[in-house]
Every structure is written in C-alpha cells, then in structure tokens.
Amino acid sequence: MTRLLTDTDGDPVAIENAAGRGDLVLVCEHASRRVPERLGSLGLSQQALESHIAWDPGALAVAEFLSRKLDAALIYQRFSRLAYDCNRPPEADGAMPAVSEVYEVPGNRDMTEEERRARVDEIYLPFRDAVSRFVTERKAKGRPPVVVTMHSFTPVYFGKPRAVEIGILHDADSRLADRMLTFATKGKVAYDIRRNEPYGPADGVTHSLIEYGVHNGLPNVMIEIRNDLIRNEIGQRVMADYLEGLLAQGVAALSKQ
C-alpha cells in the first residue's frame, strides 16, 4: 500500500477554538501551501508554490481573526490544494489538478490509482470527516452551526484583471448569502461585492457548501476575498472587521425567520 504522509508532515487537518460558543463554523480548505514531504515540489518552481495556485493567500489569517471575533470554531486543511483540493470530491478533475491556471503540475500527471487513493485517504477523507463530525456533534447538542467557508482569489486570472473585491457564493441554499448581500448594499458600499463571482456553482466550487451545509439543512455561505486586499495584517484585520459585521447581521436576520 502506498503511503503519502510521514510523521514529519503531521496531521492533514487542524481545528482551532473547537469549543467556541458562536453560531459559526469556519472552514478553510486552501489554508496552506505546504506540500507533503514525499511529493517534493510537485515539479514546480518555488515561485509557483508560493502563488495562488498552491493556496489562498490571506484566507486563513482572516478566518483566524473572525474565529476570535465571533468565538467560532475553525477547521482548516494543512496541505496545499495542489496535493489535494479539499473543496473538490475525489472524482473531480480539480481535486488533484494536472494544470492550474497557466501552470503545469508535473507531480500530478500520470499518477497511479494507488497514488491517487493515498491522497484521498490521507488528506481529503480526514478533512471531510473532521468537518462532518463537528457538524454532527453540534447538531446533536442542539446547536446546529452555520457553515462559512473562507477563500481568496487572485486579482488577475489568465491575464484578465478582476474588479470584484468580495464574492458571496452559494449553491442551492441562498438564505445566508441573500441576507448578507442585502446588508452589504445598504447605505455606503464599502467594497465591490457580487453574488457567485468570481466563481459560482457551475465552476465546481461549492462542494464544501453542499457536503457540510446543504446536505445537513444548515445555512451556509462561501466568502471569496480578492487577495490583494489581505496581503498584510492590516488588510486582514480590516477585512475581518468588515466581514464580522456582515456575518453577524446575516445570521441575526436568519434567526428572525
């Protein structure tokens, strides 16, 4: 049997503030650019491994600030999405992409079924099980959580600039997204905020929302932040302050249904 992770790699998933008393569980699937030791560099340059194709820069930092502000649990993946993208099911091409934007990923080409299975078993399934278990346990205690997945996106994609600054994404369940967008567009608008941009369900990005939110009947939303806004701690804190208010208002409005 092919093994992927070593003792040096450590666990594939991390949980912070598991006992948080807030309504939210924050999920960050693209938190890290670390590559498991046995995969080396995946045939990529250091520049590529530090770029947005390997992770969502700033997303974990914003999620951690929000976790503290909202007393929310935070669950995140500890390896690069190039090793396995935990926002994709095993059958999806993007789960272990051979090409990411303009970059070829040599280490993801011509994998054997056994090699693919090792990544699923040792990265994706532990992550999926950790989030699912947390949600199930909270529901059993009479405290069903609101699922919020945190992401960032590159300002320029395939050479084209993106004007949108924050995306509020949803799949079949738009309850929380609808309310957040309503509050975001009231009065003075702080950011260019759009529904299901720069990605949407047709792009295959709502796997986590469906898996942990929709299938459990839980309110859910995916937040995409343009990563030039959260490159440093000041930007991350400013964004967390803004999203704290937006999420709190959205969740409060849901509770009044």
Short mmCIF file of the C-alpha atoms (twelve columns), coordinates in Angstrom:
data_MODEL
# 
_entry.id   MODEL 
# 
loop_
_atom_site.group_PDB 
_atom_site.id 
_atom_site.type_symbol 
_atom_site.label_atom_id 
_atom_site.label_alt_id 
_atom_site.label_comp_id 
_atom_site.label_asym_id 
_atom_site.label_seq_id 
_atom_site.Cartn_x 
_atom_site.Cartn_y 
_atom_site.Cartn_z 
_atom_site.pdbx_PDB_model_num 
ATOM 1   C CA . MET A 1   0.000   0.000  0.000   1 
ATOM 2   C CA . THR A 2   1.348   3.420  -0.995  1 
ATOM 3   C CA . ARG A 3   1.655   5.783  1.948   1 
ATOM 4   C CA . LEU A 4   1.759   9.527  1.446   1 
ATOM 5   C CA . LEU A 5   2.141   11.358 4.737   1 
ATOM 6   C CA . THR A 6   5.128   10.964 7.027   1 
ATOM 7   C CA . ASP A 7   5.461   11.653 10.747  1 
ATOM 8   C CA . THR A 8   7.204   14.886 9.777   1 
ATOM 9   C CA . ASP A 9   4.162   16.013 7.790   1 
ATOM 10  C CA . GLY A 10  1.851   15.771 10.777  1 
ATOM 11  C CA . ASP A 11  -1.933  15.838 10.664  1 
ATOM 12  C CA . PRO A 12  -3.718  16.920 7.467   1 
ATOM 13  C CA . VAL A 13  -6.371  18.907 9.335   1 
ATOM 14  C CA . ALA A 14  -6.309  21.423 12.170  1 
ATOM 15  C CA . ILE A 15  -9.106  22.613 14.434  1 
ATOM 16  C CA . GLU A 16  -8.954  25.844 16.419  1 
ATOM 17  C CA . ASN A 17  -11.424 27.017 19.058  1 
ATOM 18  C CA . ALA A 18  -13.435 23.792 18.826  1 
ATOM 19  C CA . ALA A 19  -15.380 24.761 21.949  1 
ATOM 20  C CA . GLY A 20  -16.309 28.186 20.548  1 
ATOM 21  C CA . ARG A 21  -19.790 29.296 21.588  1 
ATOM 22  C CA . GLY A 22  -20.565 31.239 18.426  1 
ATOM 23  C CA . ASP A 23  -23.072 30.167 15.778  1 
ATOM 24  C CA . LEU A 24  -20.483 29.691 13.020  1 
ATOM 25  C CA . VAL A 25  -18.058 27.010 11.979  1 
ATOM 26  C CA . LEU A 26  -15.407 28.480 9.697   1 
ATOM 27  C CA . VAL A 27  -13.880 26.144 7.108   1 
ATOM 28  C CA . CYS A 28  -10.697 26.960 5.185   1 
ATOM 29  C CA . GLU A 29  -9.846  24.321 2.582   1 
ATOM 30  C CA . HIS A 30  -6.975  26.221 0.935   1 
ATOM 31  C CA . ALA A 31  -5.233  27.485 4.061   1 
ATOM 32  C CA . SER A 32  -1.708  26.228 3.385   1 
ATOM 33  C CA . ARG A 33  0.853   25.958 0.607   1 
ATOM 34  C CA . ARG A 34  2.775   23.126 2.305   1 
ATOM 35  C CA . VAL A 35  3.387   20.069 0.157   1 
ATOM 36  C CA . PRO A 36  3.690   16.629 1.776   1 
ATOM 37  C CA . GLU A 37  7.317   15.574 2.059   1 
ATOM 38  C CA . ARG A 38  7.026   12.616 -0.318  1 
ATOM 39  C CA . LEU A 39  5.620   14.809 -3.104  1 
ATOM 40  C CA . GLY A 40  8.679   17.066 -3.138  1 
ATOM 41  C CA . SER A 41  7.940   20.208 -5.141  1 
ATOM 42  C CA . LEU A 42  5.440   18.503 -7.480  1 
ATOM 43  C CA . GLY A 43  7.849   19.584 -10.202 1 
ATOM 44  C CA . LEU A 44  7.055   23.269 -9.641  1 
ATOM 45  C CA . SER A 45  9.271   26.275 -9.008  1 
ATOM 46  C CA . GLN A 46  9.304   27.960 -5.607  1 
ATOM 47  C CA . GLN A 47  7.567   30.946 -7.195  1 
ATOM 48  C CA . ALA A 48  4.692   28.751 -8.339  1 
ATOM 49  C CA . LEU A 49  4.445   27.075 -4.933  1 
ATOM 50  C CA . GLU A 50  4.133   30.484 -3.278  1 
ATOM 51  C CA . SER A 51  1.469   31.700 -5.715  1 
ATOM 52  C CA . HIS A 52  -2.322  31.491 -5.568  1 
ATOM 53  C CA . ILE A 53  -2.356  28.154 -7.403  1 
ATOM 54  C CA . ALA A 54  -0.975  26.458 -4.292  1 
ATOM 55  C CA . TRP A 55  -3.197  28.108 -1.659  1 
ATOM 56  C CA . ASP A 56  -5.497  31.034 -0.874  1 
ATOM 57  C CA . PRO A 57  -3.163  33.756 0.443   1 
ATOM 58  C CA . GLY A 58  -4.582  35.584 3.453   1 
ATOM 59  C CA . ALA A 59  -7.678  33.405 3.781   1 
ATOM 60  C CA . LEU A 60  -6.539  31.572 6.920   1 
ATOM 61  C CA . ALA A 61  -5.411  34.786 8.610   1 
ATOM 62  C CA . VAL A 62  -8.804  36.421 8.035   1 
ATOM 63  C CA . ALA A 63  -10.534 33.234 9.217   1 
ATOM 64  C CA . GLU A 64  -8.456  33.220 12.405  1 
ATOM 65  C CA . PHE A 65  -9.347  36.838 13.157  1 
ATOM 66  C CA . LEU A 66  -13.020 36.016 12.572  1 
ATOM 67  C CA . SER A 67  -12.756 32.933 14.775  1 
ATOM 68  C CA . ARG A 68  -11.613 35.109 17.658  1 
ATOM 69  C CA . LYS A 69  -14.107 37.904 16.992  1 
ATOM 70  C CA . LEU A 70  -17.127 35.632 16.649  1 
ATOM 71  C CA . ASP A 71  -15.947 32.883 19.039  1 
ATOM 72  C CA . ALA A 72  -16.318 30.466 16.130  1 
ATOM 73  C CA . ALA A 73  -14.694 27.098 15.574  1 
ATOM 74  C CA . LEU A 74  -12.228 26.995 12.682  1 
ATOM 75  C CA . ILE A 75  -11.302 23.872 10.718  1 
ATOM 76  C CA . TYR A 76  -8.609  24.068 8.069   1 
ATOM 77  C CA . GLN A 77  -6.524  21.923 5.757   1 
ATOM 78  C CA . ARG A 78  -2.764  21.830 6.408   1 
ATOM 79  C CA . PHE A 79  -1.534  20.970 2.909   1 
ATOM 80  C CA . SER A 80  -1.569  22.652 -0.475  1 
ATOM 81  C CA . ARG A 81  -4.615  22.271 -2.659  1 
ATOM 82  C CA . LEU A 82  -2.214  21.041 -5.338  1 
ATOM 83  C CA . ALA A 83  -1.686  17.897 -3.268  1 
ATOM 84  C CA . TYR A 84  -5.443  17.601 -2.809  1 
ATOM 85  C CA . ASP A 85  -8.101  20.304 -3.099  1 
ATOM 86  C CA . CYS A 86  -10.457 19.607 -0.194  1 
ATOM 87  C CA . ASN A 87  -13.174 21.682 -1.879  1 
ATOM 88  C CA . ARG A 88  -13.452 19.003 -4.574  1 
ATOM 89  C CA . PRO A 89  -14.756 15.427 -4.419  1 
ATOM 90  C CA . PRO A 90  -12.325 12.644 -5.414  1 
ATOM 91  C CA . GLU A 91  -13.891 12.182 -8.845  1 
ATOM 92  C CA . ALA A 92  -13.394 15.840 -9.831  1 
ATOM 93  C CA . ASP A 93  -10.535 16.729 -12.202 1 
ATOM 94  C CA . GLY A 94  -9.687  19.676 -9.961  1 
ATOM 95  C CA . ALA A 95  -9.138  17.514 -6.891  1 
ATOM 96  C CA . MET A 96  -5.536  16.825 -7.965  1 
ATOM 97  C CA . PRO A 97  -5.082  19.171 -10.936 1 
ATOM 98  C CA . ALA A 98  -2.536  18.436 -13.645 1 
ATOM 99  C CA . VAL A 99  -2.901  22.064 -14.751 1 
ATOM 100 C CA . SER A 100 -3.736  25.058 -12.558 1 
ATOM 101 C CA . GLU A 101 -4.372  28.291 -14.458 1 
ATOM 102 C CA . VAL A 102 -1.231  28.687 -16.624 1 
ATOM 103 C CA . TYR A 103 0.903   26.240 -14.624 1 
ATOM 104 C CA . GLU A 104 1.501   22.607 -15.491 1 
ATOM 105 C CA . VAL A 105 1.771   20.471 -12.347 1 
ATOM 106 C CA . PRO A 106 4.147   17.614 -13.323 1 
ATOM 107 C CA . GLY A 107 3.740   15.807 -9.988  1 
ATOM 108 C CA . ASN A 108 0.018   15.421 -10.645 1 
ATOM 109 C CA . ARG A 109 0.391   13.882 -14.098 1 
ATOM 110 C CA . ASP A 110 0.301   10.153 -14.719 1 
ATOM 111 C CA . MET A 111 -0.484  9.193  -11.143 1 
ATOM 112 C CA . THR A 112 -1.342  5.584  -10.491 1 
ATOM 113 C CA . GLU A 113 -4.707  4.717  -8.978  1 
ATOM 114 C CA . GLU A 114 -2.878  3.755  -5.792  1 
ATOM 115 C CA . GLU A 115 -1.166  7.162  -5.608  1 
ATOM 116 C CA . ARG A 116 -4.473  8.959  -6.126  1 
ATOM 117 C CA . ARG A 117 -6.112  6.788  -3.497  1 
ATOM 118 C CA . ALA A 118 -3.394  7.660  -0.961  1 
ATOM 119 C CA . ARG A 119 -4.109  11.380 -1.390  1 
ATOM 120 C CA . VAL A 120 -7.838  10.827 -0.990  1 
ATOM 121 C CA . ASP A 121 -7.430  8.585  2.053   1 
ATOM 122 C CA . GLU A 122 -4.785  10.644 3.837   1 
ATOM 123 C CA . ILE A 123 -5.771  14.232 3.018   1 
ATOM 124 C CA . TYR A 124 -9.361  14.553 1.822   1 
ATOM 125 C CA . LEU A 125 -11.144 11.955 3.936   1 
ATOM 126 C CA . PRO A 126 -9.630  13.081 7.274   1 
ATOM 127 C CA . PHE A 127 -10.613 16.661 6.431   1 
ATOM 128 C CA . ARG A 128 -14.127 15.728 5.329   1 
ATOM 129 C CA . ASP A 129 -14.609 13.524 8.359   1 
ATOM 130 C CA . ALA A 130 -13.395 16.216 10.755  1 
ATOM 131 C CA . VAL A 131 -15.842 18.809 9.438   1 
ATOM 132 C CA . SER A 132 -18.711 16.313 9.201   1 
ATOM 133 C CA . ARG A 133 -18.086 15.043 12.720  1 
ATOM 134 C CA . PHE A 134 -18.014 18.570 14.123  1 
ATOM 135 C CA . VAL A 135 -21.288 19.465 12.410  1 
ATOM 136 C CA . THR A 136 -22.952 16.231 13.542  1 
ATOM 137 C CA . GLU A 137 -21.854 16.683 17.151  1 
ATOM 138 C CA . ARG A 138 -23.053 20.292 17.246  1 
ATOM 139 C CA . LYS A 139 -26.435 19.285 15.810  1 
ATOM 140 C CA . ALA A 140 -26.742 16.501 18.392  1 
ATOM 141 C CA . LYS A 141 -26.196 19.072 21.151  1 
ATOM 142 C CA . GLY A 142 -28.991 21.242 19.784  1 
ATOM 143 C CA . ARG A 143 -26.553 23.827 18.427  1 
ATOM 144 C CA . PRO A 144 -26.624 23.372 14.636  1 
ATOM 145 C CA . PRO A 145 -23.883 25.599 13.195  1 
ATOM 146 C CA . VAL A 146 -23.845 27.997 10.278  1 
ATOM 147 C CA . VAL A 147 -21.217 26.826 7.774   1 
ATOM 148 C CA . VAL A 148 -18.916 29.527 6.359   1 
ATOM 149 C CA . THR A 149 -16.067 28.627 4.004   1 
ATOM 150 C CA . MET A 150 -13.256 31.155 3.603   1 
ATOM 151 C CA . HIS A 151 -11.286 31.714 0.389   1 
ATOM 152 C CA . SER A 152 -9.257  34.275 -1.517  1 
ATOM 153 C CA . PHE A 153 -8.741  34.782 -5.245  1 
ATOM 154 C CA . THR A 154 -6.112  36.348 -7.464  1 
ATOM 155 C CA . PRO A 155 -6.683  39.894 -8.839  1 
ATOM 156 C CA . VAL A 156 -5.521  38.793 -12.307 1 
ATOM 157 C CA . TYR A 157 -6.629  35.471 -13.796 1 
ATOM 158 C CA . PHE A 158 -5.450  34.258 -17.203 1 
ATOM 159 C CA . GLY A 159 -4.170  37.790 -17.770 1 
ATOM 160 C CA . LYS A 160 -7.522  39.478 -17.090 1 
ATOM 161 C CA . PRO A 161 -7.977  41.866 -14.140 1 
ATOM 162 C CA . ARG A 162 -10.904 41.262 -11.804 1 
ATOM 163 C CA . ALA A 163 -12.862 44.218 -10.455 1 
ATOM 164 C CA . VAL A 164 -14.894 42.259 -7.900  1 
ATOM 165 C CA . GLU A 165 -13.407 42.503 -4.400  1 
ATOM 166 C CA . ILE A 166 -15.602 40.175 -2.358  1 
ATOM 167 C CA . GLY A 167 -17.684 37.305 -3.651  1 
ATOM 168 C CA . ILE A 168 -20.636 35.958 -1.688  1 
ATOM 169 C CA . LEU A 169 -21.194 32.462 -3.063  1 
ATOM 170 C CA . HIS A 170 -23.923 29.916 -2.575  1 
ATOM 171 C CA . ASP A 171 -25.361 26.796 -4.141  1 
ATOM 172 C CA . ALA A 172 -28.991 25.671 -3.740  1 
ATOM 173 C CA . ASP A 173 -29.338 27.306 -0.315  1 
ATOM 174 C CA . SER A 174 -29.036 31.084 -0.699  1 
ATOM 175 C CA . ARG A 175 -30.597 32.089 2.639   1 
ATOM 176 C CA . LEU A 176 -27.490 33.488 4.285   1 
ATOM 177 C CA . ALA A 177 -25.987 34.842 1.065   1 
ATOM 178 C CA . ASP A 178 -29.209 36.732 0.299   1 
ATOM 179 C CA . ARG A 179 -29.198 38.455 3.669   1 
ATOM 180 C CA . MET A 180 -25.507 39.280 3.590   1 
ATOM 181 C CA . LEU A 181 -25.842 40.817 0.129   1 
ATOM 182 C CA . THR A 182 -28.808 42.883 1.296   1 
ATOM 183 C CA . PHE A 183 -26.817 44.357 4.174   1 
ATOM 184 C CA . ALA A 184 -23.694 44.798 2.012   1 
ATOM 185 C CA . THR A 185 -25.551 47.002 -0.466  1 
ATOM 186 C CA . LYS A 186 -27.326 49.217 2.072   1 
ATOM 187 C CA . GLY A 187 -26.059 52.754 2.503   1 
ATOM 188 C CA . LYS A 188 -22.429 53.447 1.665   1 
ATOM 189 C CA . VAL A 189 -20.999 50.408 -0.132  1 
ATOM 190 C CA . ALA A 190 -17.545 49.533 1.208   1 
ATOM 191 C CA . TYR A 191 -16.451 47.031 -1.451  1 
ATOM 192 C CA . ASP A 192 -17.381 45.743 -4.884  1 
ATOM 193 C CA . ILE A 193 -19.381 42.748 -3.651  1 
ATOM 194 C CA . ARG A 194 -21.110 40.335 -6.021  1 
ATOM 195 C CA . ARG A 195 -23.137 37.165 -5.909  1 
ATOM 196 C CA . ASN A 196 -21.396 33.995 -7.174  1 
ATOM 197 C CA . GLU A 197 -18.360 35.847 -8.520  1 
ATOM 198 C CA . PRO A 198 -15.586 35.392 -9.479  1 
ATOM 199 C CA . TYR A 199 -16.765 31.770 -9.318  1 
ATOM 200 C CA . GLY A 200 -20.099 30.036 -8.909  1 
ATOM 201 C CA . PRO A 201 -21.713 26.598 -8.724  1 
ATOM 202 C CA . ALA A 202 -21.051 25.945 -12.427 1 
ATOM 203 C CA . ASP A 203 -17.293 26.165 -11.685 1 
ATOM 204 C CA . GLY A 204 -17.473 23.305 -9.194  1 
ATOM 205 C CA . VAL A 205 -16.507 25.425 -6.186  1 
ATOM 206 C CA . THR A 206 -19.470 24.669 -3.918  1 
ATOM 207 C CA . HIS A 207 -18.584 21.109 -2.913  1 
ATOM 208 C CA . SER A 208 -17.994 22.024 0.736   1 
ATOM 209 C CA . LEU A 209 -21.189 24.072 0.923   1 
ATOM 210 C CA . ILE A 210 -23.164 21.104 -0.353  1 
ATOM 211 C CA . GLU A 211 -21.320 18.476 1.698   1 
ATOM 212 C CA . TYR A 212 -21.449 20.223 5.082   1 
ATOM 213 C CA . GLY A 213 -24.254 22.752 4.684   1 
ATOM 214 C CA . VAL A 214 -26.919 21.803 2.151   1 
ATOM 215 C CA . HIS A 215 -26.897 18.073 2.944   1 
ATOM 216 C CA . ASN A 216 -27.353 18.878 6.640   1 
ATOM 217 C CA . GLY A 217 -30.030 21.537 6.137   1 
ATOM 218 C CA . LEU A 218 -27.679 24.178 7.590   1 
ATOM 219 C CA . PRO A 219 -27.367 27.813 6.453   1 
ATOM 220 C CA . ASN A 220 -24.108 28.215 4.562   1 
ATOM 221 C CA . VAL A 221 -22.081 30.657 2.519   1 
ATOM 222 C CA . MET A 222 -18.705 30.809 0.791   1 
ATOM 223 C CA . ILE A 223 -16.713 34.041 1.026   1 
ATOM 224 C CA . GLU A 224 -14.129 34.879 -1.652  1 
ATOM 225 C CA . ILE A 225 -11.798 37.828 -0.986  1 
ATOM 226 C CA . ARG A 226 -9.509  39.337 -3.619  1 
ATOM 227 C CA . ASN A 227 -6.120  38.580 -2.181  1 
ATOM 228 C CA . ASP A 228 -4.501  41.976 -2.822  1 
ATOM 229 C CA . LEU A 229 -6.820  43.307 -0.090  1 
ATOM 230 C CA . ILE A 230 -5.460  40.891 2.537   1 
ATOM 231 C CA . ARG A 231 -1.746  40.663 1.780   1 
ATOM 232 C CA . ASN A 232 -0.714  42.003 5.171   1 
ATOM 233 C CA . GLU A 233 -2.023  42.021 8.721   1 
ATOM 234 C CA . ILE A 234 -3.591  45.460 8.427   1 
ATOM 235 C CA . GLY A 235 -5.620  44.408 5.396   1 
ATOM 236 C CA . GLN A 236 -6.548  41.122 7.062   1 
ATOM 237 C CA . ARG A 237 -7.788  42.889 10.193  1 
ATOM 238 C CA . VAL A 238 -9.767  45.450 8.194   1 
ATOM 239 C CA . MET A 239 -11.412 42.695 6.161   1 
ATOM 240 C CA . ALA A 240 -12.177 40.629 9.259   1 
ATOM 241 C CA . ASP A 241 -13.798 43.654 10.901  1 
ATOM 242 C CA . TYR A 242 -15.999 44.182 7.855   1 
ATOM 243 C CA . LEU A 243 -16.962 40.525 7.468   1 
ATOM 244 C CA . GLU A 244 -17.664 40.207 11.191  1 
ATOM 245 C CA . GLY A 245 -20.441 42.773 10.835  1 
ATOM 246 C CA . LEU A 246 -21.777 41.297 7.609   1 
ATOM 247 C CA . LEU A 247 -21.903 37.757 9.003   1 
ATOM 248 C CA . ALA A 248 -23.395 38.843 12.326  1 
ATOM 249 C CA . GLN A 249 -26.163 40.778 10.586  1 
ATOM 250 C CA . GLY A 250 -26.840 37.952 8.163   1 
ATOM 251 C CA . VAL A 251 -27.046 35.301 10.874  1 
ATOM 252 C CA . ALA A 252 -29.227 37.542 13.075  1 
ATOM 253 C CA . ALA A 253 -31.625 38.084 10.172  1 
ATOM 254 C CA . LEU A 254 -31.828 34.321 9.637   1 
ATOM 255 C CA . SER A 255 -32.793 33.745 13.261  1 
ATOM 256 C CA . LYS A 256 -35.793 36.050 12.841  1 
ATOM 257 C CA . GLN A 257 -37.370 33.819 10.200  1 
# 
